[in-house]
Amino acid sequence: MLPAVAELGSASQGHIRSESYGDTITDAFDEASYGVWSTIMQTMDQPHVLEDDPQQPSVSDFSTTPVGDSKVSATTTITKPFMALERQERLEEFASAFLDVSVFDLAEVWLPIGKDSDCLGLVTSVTSTKSNATLNEFTQESEKFIVKYWSGAVGRAYSSGNPVWSFNKDVFADAGRLDLFNKAKIETALAVPVFSGKSSSTPAFVFCCYSFVRTGSVPFVLKFVQQALKLLWGGLDKVQPHESVGEDIWRDVAPADLGEMAADVEMQQHFIIKKRPIASISNEPYTSNDTDDSLAV
């Protein structure tokens, strides 16, 4: 984890807010945090920046665990995808921290279920609370479903290679789980495709979050999430940190730090201003987009 001065999260958890955005900005966000943010964002405009991943799952890496597919019949089985435990734990830690700070309530990770399939299967899900019975039902029942390419936010993100941030249920709800989405009263979805290497033509997996409230897209949050997930997939130990953070501090950065930073809009606003001249930023660059970006880049 980052040192205490650079901890991310709510004010009660030691998170420090900027005190002024005037001519004399009090830089409450320390250089270590800025260095971590810069490490994540420095390659966001370079597609598929990771080296090709020799551990990218092949068809033989997918388990054949039978899972009832209630979209078809109670006796139908599907192949459940498998992800290396270390990777899964990194993504779950990121997701849990992101949900704790953001407006989203549920996160899922989806993988293609096989070489010759046109569907994705659920690997894991993380919720912001264990006490919501409807949300618990949604996660449990989702394990029984597969998602076809181009279906819902998950299928669209995987097939297009572009993130989906939408509050249009016709866009984000995949056909098989439509009743579940309606029952859970989910209003917004954010699905991010993550590529495993610079020459990858298809995503390695899709990370999808859902919210009970309707919220428009925040482009720089979306970009940070996508880039952070890309680096987490390959492992943070393989990342060359930005010069402003240094390797010693970078070694202490955990997936939870990135999850909290991803959801901290104020911190990201401050760092964007710090990185770019004020004149190059539009008058309202950080306002949440209330229009529906069903295929946001």
XYZ file of C-alpha atoms in Angstrom:
297
model
C 0.000 0.000 0.000
C 1.011 3.623 -0.423
C 2.442 5.540 2.543
C -0.093 7.114 4.892
C 0.293 10.587 3.393
C -0.684 9.187 0.025
C -3.558 7.014 1.141
C -6.593 7.168 -1.069
C -10.248 7.071 -0.059
C -12.615 9.135 2.027
C -11.554 11.945 4.320
C -12.204 9.742 7.335
C -9.632 7.297 5.999
C -6.892 9.872 5.861
C -7.565 11.079 2.335
C -6.390 14.673 1.833
C -8.322 17.101 -0.359
C -6.950 20.090 -2.238
C -7.693 23.285 -0.344
C -7.597 25.741 -3.243
C -7.718 25.845 -7.009
C -6.732 29.516 -7.174
C -3.422 31.040 -8.200
C -1.753 29.600 -5.098
C -2.850 25.973 -5.164
C -2.152 24.081 -1.983
C -0.949 20.788 -3.352
C -2.587 18.507 -0.811
C -2.288 15.604 -3.238
C 1.307 14.586 -2.682
C 3.911 13.803 -5.297
C 3.736 10.063 -4.600
C 0.049 9.965 -5.514
C 0.690 12.121 -8.564
C 3.461 9.746 -9.613
C 1.151 6.744 -9.297
C -1.552 8.494 -11.322
C 0.997 9.498 -13.962
C 2.296 5.943 -14.199
C -1.204 4.704 -14.963
C -2.108 7.486 -17.378
C 1.179 7.984 -19.208
C 0.385 5.270 -21.738
C -3.381 5.682 -21.989
C -3.158 7.015 -25.536
C -0.990 4.122 -26.704
C -3.222 1.155 -27.584
C -2.332 -2.205 -26.043
C 0.911 -1.038 -24.462
C 1.717 -4.279 -22.676
C 4.026 -6.830 -24.123
C 2.284 -9.903 -25.485
C 1.234 -12.106 -22.605
C 2.484 -15.696 -22.775
C -0.070 -16.559 -20.067
C -3.035 -15.408 -22.119
C -5.577 -18.239 -21.730
C -5.908 -20.637 -24.629
C -8.830 -22.974 -25.181
C -7.108 -25.600 -23.031
C -6.974 -23.145 -20.113
C -10.739 -23.085 -19.729
C -12.311 -25.508 -17.309
C -15.293 -27.629 -18.265
C -17.260 -27.129 -15.067
C -20.957 -27.666 -15.845
C -23.082 -24.629 -15.078
C -26.812 -24.571 -15.681
C -27.739 -22.078 -18.387
C -31.194 -20.900 -17.406
C -31.504 -18.998 -20.679
C -31.947 -22.295 -22.479
C -33.021 -24.993 -20.067
C -32.294 -26.316 -16.613
C -30.234 -29.184 -18.035
C -28.028 -27.230 -20.439
C -24.373 -26.931 -19.415
C -21.735 -24.388 -20.350
C -18.002 -24.220 -19.938
C -17.041 -21.931 -17.091
C -13.923 -19.855 -17.825
C -10.888 -20.056 -15.583
C -8.552 -17.249 -14.545
C -5.298 -17.660 -12.641
C -6.004 -17.088 -8.939
C -3.346 -14.382 -8.541
C -4.861 -12.353 -11.364
C -8.375 -12.847 -10.090
C -7.394 -11.661 -6.616
C -5.759 -8.516 -8.041
C -8.897 -7.651 -9.988
C -11.146 -8.380 -6.998
C -9.045 -6.134 -4.747
C -9.217 -3.317 -7.312
C -12.975 -3.815 -7.736
C -13.695 -3.809 -4.005
C -11.810 -0.537 -3.472
C -13.419 1.057 -6.538
C -16.915 0.129 -5.342
C -16.227 1.482 -1.848
C -15.586 4.980 -3.219
C -17.616 5.182 -6.449
C -21.331 5.221 -7.291
C -21.151 1.640 -8.529
C -22.498 -1.261 -6.484
C -21.407 -4.415 -8.307
C -18.400 -5.436 -10.391
C -18.020 -8.495 -12.619
C -15.198 -10.068 -14.625
C -16.100 -11.930 -17.823
C -13.910 -14.142 -20.014
C -14.566 -15.865 -23.363
C -15.569 -19.446 -22.616
C -13.640 -21.115 -25.420
C -11.910 -20.819 -28.762
C -14.903 -21.836 -30.847
C -17.537 -20.104 -28.732
C -19.199 -16.739 -29.264
C -20.013 -16.280 -25.591
C -18.459 -15.014 -22.374
C -18.722 -16.556 -18.929
C -18.626 -14.991 -15.482
C -15.369 -15.524 -13.575
C -16.026 -13.544 -10.412
C -18.183 -10.780 -8.985
C -17.710 -8.293 -6.153
C -20.452 -6.307 -4.401
C -20.293 -3.131 -2.332
C -22.459 -4.700 0.349
C -23.429 -8.195 1.447
C -26.737 -7.108 2.964
C -28.666 -6.349 -0.229
C -30.696 -9.476 -0.943
C -31.650 -8.401 -4.459
C -28.019 -7.717 -5.365
C -26.963 -11.054 -3.887
C -29.597 -12.800 -5.988
C -28.377 -10.995 -9.100
C -24.787 -12.182 -8.551
C -25.803 -15.757 -7.755
C -28.128 -16.076 -10.715
C -25.614 -14.455 -13.091
C -23.304 -17.429 -12.568
C -25.838 -19.508 -14.483
C -25.689 -17.342 -17.592
C -23.413 -16.844 -20.521
C -23.379 -13.610 -22.515
C -23.354 -13.639 -26.298
C -21.008 -11.337 -28.181
C -22.659 -7.944 -28.823
C -25.281 -8.616 -26.129
C -25.535 -6.003 -23.401
C -22.681 -3.914 -22.058
C -20.447 -6.963 -21.553
C -20.921 -8.364 -25.047
C -20.686 -4.961 -26.738
C -17.472 -4.045 -24.924
C -15.825 -7.348 -25.823
C -16.926 -7.392 -29.447
C -16.216 -3.734 -30.228
C -13.064 -3.415 -28.148
C -14.443 -0.132 -26.788
C -15.723 0.709 -23.305
C -19.460 0.999 -22.751
C -20.867 3.466 -20.209
C -24.627 3.568 -20.519
C -27.832 4.182 -18.584
C -29.924 2.845 -21.476
C -31.173 -0.567 -20.393
C -31.717 -1.591 -24.008
C -27.967 -1.156 -24.428
C -26.461 -2.482 -21.196
C -28.796 -5.382 -20.282
C -27.833 -8.626 -22.007
C -30.826 -10.579 -23.243
C -30.578 -13.563 -20.901
C -30.433 -11.500 -17.709
C -33.014 -8.846 -18.589
C -35.384 -9.976 -15.832
C -32.541 -9.878 -13.314
C -31.625 -6.324 -14.333
C -35.249 -5.240 -13.975
C -35.675 -6.919 -10.589
C -32.425 -5.468 -9.226
C -33.349 -1.999 -10.574
C -29.902 -1.469 -12.058
C -29.725 1.909 -13.803
C -26.180 2.247 -15.193
C -23.449 -0.031 -16.501
C -19.758 0.542 -17.182
C -18.034 -2.226 -19.158
C -14.322 -2.021 -19.939
C -12.552 -4.396 -22.367
C -8.956 -5.139 -21.369
C -6.315 -6.287 -23.847
C -3.432 -8.527 -22.780
C -0.748 -7.255 -25.173
C 0.109 -4.647 -27.752
C -0.629 -6.988 -30.663
C -3.828 -8.469 -29.209
C -6.784 -8.138 -31.541
C -9.421 -9.173 -28.997
C -9.780 -8.353 -25.287
C -8.491 -10.756 -22.658
C -11.483 -10.020 -20.427
C -14.245 -7.529 -19.692
C -14.606 -5.705 -16.377
C -18.181 -4.527 -15.830
C -19.689 -2.404 -13.040
C -23.340 -1.685 -12.309
C -25.012 1.103 -10.332
C -28.430 1.555 -8.773
C -28.382 5.212 -9.838
C -28.375 6.766 -13.275
C -25.014 8.393 -13.954
C -23.425 9.841 -17.063
C -19.929 9.007 -18.205
C -16.798 10.667 -16.859
C -14.221 10.167 -19.641
C -11.051 10.484 -17.562
C -12.379 8.013 -14.971
C -13.135 5.563 -17.748
C -9.619 5.965 -19.191
C -7.975 5.486 -15.808
C -10.000 2.346 -15.065
C -9.144 0.805 -18.431
C -5.444 1.542 -18.132
C -5.224 0.422 -14.488
C -6.904 -2.888 -15.325
C -4.520 -3.415 -18.221
C -1.533 -3.015 -15.915
C -3.094 -5.171 -13.192
C -3.632 -7.977 -15.691
C 0.063 -8.061 -16.497
C 1.172 -7.389 -12.919
C 2.282 -4.122 -11.341
C 5.778 -5.523 -10.847
C 6.240 -5.434 -14.624
C 5.416 -1.719 -14.886
C 8.055 0.994 -15.285
C 6.914 3.717 -12.864
C 6.799 7.396 -13.749
C 9.896 9.368 -12.799
C 7.955 11.330 -10.181
C 7.155 8.264 -8.076
C 10.240 6.057 -8.189
C 10.551 2.296 -8.005
C 10.678 2.086 -4.192
C 7.278 3.697 -3.721
C 5.813 1.905 -6.738
C 6.635 -1.455 -5.138
C 4.260 -0.546 -2.289
C 1.346 0.273 -4.589
C -1.483 -2.254 -4.313
C -4.521 -2.889 -6.528
C -6.714 -1.280 -3.850
C -4.768 1.974 -4.189
C -5.570 2.066 -7.894
C -9.223 1.200 -7.275
C -9.652 4.095 -4.847
C -7.748 6.483 -7.088
C -9.915 5.488 -10.075
C -13.037 6.615 -8.211
C -11.548 9.835 -6.803
C -12.796 12.401 -9.305
C -11.436 15.399 -7.404
C -7.926 13.961 -7.252
C -7.940 13.153 -10.950
C -9.212 16.646 -11.781
C -6.338 18.133 -9.836
C -3.729 15.945 -11.510
C -5.080 16.690 -14.996
C -4.746 20.416 -14.286
C -1.266 19.874 -12.903
C -0.197 17.929 -15.985
C -1.781 20.167 -18.644
C -1.817 23.969 -19.015
C -5.094 25.544 -17.979
C -5.468 27.104 -21.440
C -5.512 23.648 -23.040
C -8.423 22.458 -20.932
C -12.003 23.254 -21.880
C -14.124 25.377 -19.585
C -16.006 22.402 -18.171
C -13.748 19.381 -18.701
C -14.834 17.391 -15.681
C -18.613 17.599 -15.709
C -20.251 14.182 -15.795
C -21.681 13.501 -19.223
C -25.441 13.120 -18.815
C -25.811 11.880 -22.357
C -25.608 8.158 -22.921
C -22.216 7.013 -24.183
C -23.112 3.496 -25.155
C -19.812 2.986 -26.937
C -17.509 5.556 -25.387
C -13.907 5.551 -26.573
